[in-house]
Amino acid sequence: MFTDLTTKDCTASPGQWTSATTTTGIISSTGTFIAATATGGITAIRKTIGAVQSNIVTVRVRGFYDSGQSLGNSCTSSIFAADVDNDSDVDFIEGDSCGNSNKVWLNNGSGVFSDSGQALGNSNTYSIFAADVDNDGDIDFVEGNLSSPNKVWLNNGGGVFTDSGQSLGSYSQSGFAADVDNDGDIDFIKGNACVFFH
């Protein structure tokens, strides 16, 4: 038997944790919370507790919420999220389509981002696609530009990027990086149907 948490005191903002006390049947014989029904965006998670007789269930309110951070500007046309500085959290690269420099934003591990201070290109970037293009174990990226050549930026392993000097066509509004010829390295497809083999 399961207890409906709808009638319990589970008020919280999206993304926050809260608790509710149940009365019957919600705890398994091993002391693991199994499931519960809920409405209003509340969902329950599996939670092992110390004693079978305990009826405290921890839940989290589902959905997204505003972190309060304002990053970049209104000219951002693309974003690619990846761990660029190899610290096991997700950072992101911002592509700017108004002629401003592309930026790298680093995550502190708690979802708070700071500008890395790098100004990468200024060529109306409409797409960013990241992958380890030089097979050195870190994330590099290709910027797809609308009115100038696409560029390849190489990562030094710590999230600092250097222009590789390569120019790969232009007028790209989309692109994708993948090993399309099965030779073990990353190739690049740009949005106007060109394929660049590595």
PDB file of N, CA and C in Angstrom, residues 2 10 12 39 49 52 62 66 88 100 104 108 124 126 130 135 144-145 152 171-172 178-180 189 194:
ATOM      1  N   PHE A   2       0.483   2.259  -0.748  1.00  0.00           N
ATOM      2  CA  PHE A   2       1.239   3.491  -0.830  1.00  0.00           C
ATOM      3  C   PHE A   2       0.433   4.652  -0.285  1.00  0.00           C
ATOM      4  N   CYS A  10       4.096  19.163   1.941  1.00  0.00           N
ATOM      5  CA  CYS A  10       5.259  19.045   1.081  1.00  0.00           C
ATOM      6  C   CYS A  10       5.472  20.325   0.287  1.00  0.00           C
ATOM      7  N   ALA A  12       7.379  23.411  -1.122  1.00  0.00           N
ATOM      8  CA  ALA A  12       8.750  23.852  -1.344  1.00  0.00           C
ATOM      9  C   ALA A  12       8.839  24.455  -2.728  1.00  0.00           C
ATOM     10  N   THR A  39       0.891  15.108  -6.636  1.00  0.00           N
ATOM     11  CA  THR A  39       0.493  16.063  -7.656  1.00  0.00           C
ATOM     12  C   THR A  39       1.202  17.383  -7.389  1.00  0.00           C
ATOM     13  N   ILE A  49      16.339   4.302   4.745  1.00  0.00           N
ATOM     14  CA  ILE A  49      16.277   4.871   6.085  1.00  0.00           C
ATOM     15  C   ILE A  49      16.771   3.858   7.097  1.00  0.00           C
ATOM     16  N   VAL A  52      12.790   0.481   9.926  1.00  0.00           N
ATOM     17  CA  VAL A  52      11.585   0.202   9.150  1.00  0.00           C
ATOM     18  C   VAL A  52      10.396   1.010   9.653  1.00  0.00           C
ATOM     19  N   ARG A  62       9.788  18.929  -8.443  1.00  0.00           N
ATOM     20  CA  ARG A  62      10.258  18.769  -9.797  1.00  0.00           C
ATOM     21  C   ARG A  62      10.296  20.094 -10.537  1.00  0.00           C
ATOM     22  N   ASP A  66      14.945  29.533 -11.608  1.00  0.00           N
ATOM     23  CA  ASP A  66      15.937  30.543 -11.949  1.00  0.00           C
ATOM     24  C   ASP A  66      17.028  30.567 -10.886  1.00  0.00           C
ATOM     25  N   SER A  88      35.349  17.754 -13.398  1.00  0.00           N
ATOM     26  CA  SER A  88      34.198  16.867 -13.174  1.00  0.00           C
ATOM     27  C   SER A  88      32.871  17.596 -12.990  1.00  0.00           C
ATOM     28  N   ASN A 100      30.694  39.963 -31.176  1.00  0.00           N
ATOM     29  CA  ASN A 100      31.451  39.974 -29.921  1.00  0.00           C
ATOM     30  C   ASN A 100      32.203  38.648 -29.779  1.00  0.00           C
ATOM     31  N   VAL A 104      33.948  31.441 -22.504  1.00  0.00           N
ATOM     32  CA  VAL A 104      33.921  30.172 -21.779  1.00  0.00           C
ATOM     33  C   VAL A 104      33.532  30.493 -20.340  1.00  0.00           C
ATOM     34  N   ASN A 108      31.706  26.305 -10.746  1.00  0.00           N
ATOM     35  CA  ASN A 108      32.461  26.095  -9.496  1.00  0.00           C
ATOM     36  C   ASN A 108      32.127  24.770  -8.823  1.00  0.00           C
ATOM     37  N   ASN A 124      30.600  36.505 -35.569  1.00  0.00           N
ATOM     38  CA  ASN A 124      29.190  36.128 -35.733  1.00  0.00           C
ATOM     39  C   ASN A 124      29.006  34.619 -35.682  1.00  0.00           C
ATOM     40  N   TYR A 126      27.284  31.257 -34.933  1.00  0.00           N
ATOM     41  CA  TYR A 126      25.912  30.776 -34.829  1.00  0.00           C
ATOM     42  C   TYR A 126      25.821  29.359 -34.289  1.00  0.00           C
ATOM     43  N   ALA A 130      31.442  20.910 -29.577  1.00  0.00           N
ATOM     44  CA  ALA A 130      32.649  20.579 -28.824  1.00  0.00           C
ATOM     45  C   ALA A 130      32.914  19.079 -28.861  1.00  0.00           C
ATOM     46  N   ASN A 135      42.496  14.430 -29.935  1.00  0.00           N
ATOM     47  CA  ASN A 135      42.733  13.163 -29.234  1.00  0.00           C
ATOM     48  C   ASN A 135      43.734  13.268 -28.085  1.00  0.00           C
ATOM     49  N   GLY A 144      31.075  27.671 -35.542  1.00  0.00           N
ATOM     50  CA  GLY A 144      30.480  27.813 -36.863  1.00  0.00           C
ATOM     51  C   GLY A 144      30.069  29.256 -37.072  1.00  0.00           C
ATOM     52  N   ASN A 145      30.705  29.938 -38.023  1.00  0.00           N
ATOM     53  CA  ASN A 145      30.490  31.362 -38.232  1.00  0.00           C
ATOM     54  C   ASN A 145      29.674  31.640 -39.480  1.00  0.00           C
ATOM     55  N   VAL A 152      38.738  26.302 -35.351  1.00  0.00           N
ATOM     56  CA  VAL A 152      38.925  25.215 -34.398  1.00  0.00           C
ATOM     57  C   VAL A 152      39.758  25.757 -33.244  1.00  0.00           C
ATOM     58  N   TYR A 171      29.781  30.514 -43.511  1.00  0.00           N
ATOM     59  CA  TYR A 171      28.324  30.494 -43.623  1.00  0.00           C
ATOM     60  C   TYR A 171      27.721  29.246 -42.991  1.00  0.00           C
ATOM     61  N   SER A 172      28.069  29.015 -41.740  1.00  0.00           N
ATOM     62  CA  SER A 172      27.552  27.865 -41.009  1.00  0.00           C
ATOM     63  C   SER A 172      26.570  28.335 -39.941  1.00  0.00           C
ATOM     64  N   ALA A 178      31.653  14.539 -35.109  1.00  0.00           N
ATOM     65  CA  ALA A 178      31.544  13.097 -34.875  1.00  0.00           C
ATOM     66  C   ALA A 178      32.544  12.381 -35.768  1.00  0.00           C
ATOM     67  N   ASP A 179      32.819  11.124 -35.468  1.00  0.00           N
ATOM     68  CA  ASP A 179      33.708  10.320 -36.302  1.00  0.00           C
ATOM     69  C   ASP A 179      32.879   9.715 -37.433  1.00  0.00           C
ATOM     70  N   VAL A 180      32.697  10.469 -38.516  1.00  0.00           N
ATOM     71  CA  VAL A 180      31.804  10.011 -39.585  1.00  0.00           C
ATOM     72  C   VAL A 180      32.456   8.999 -40.520  1.00  0.00           C
ATOM     73  N   ILE A 189      30.871  18.257 -39.521  1.00  0.00           N
ATOM     74  CA  ILE A 189      29.866  18.512 -40.551  1.00  0.00           C
ATOM     75  C   ILE A 189      29.294  19.893 -40.299  1.00  0.00           C
ATOM     76  N   CYS A 194      28.586  20.615 -45.943  1.00  0.00           N
ATOM     77  CA  CYS A 194      29.990  20.268 -46.176  1.00  0.00           C
ATOM     78  C   CYS A 194      30.482  19.346 -45.065  1.00  0.00           C
TER      79      CYS A 194
END
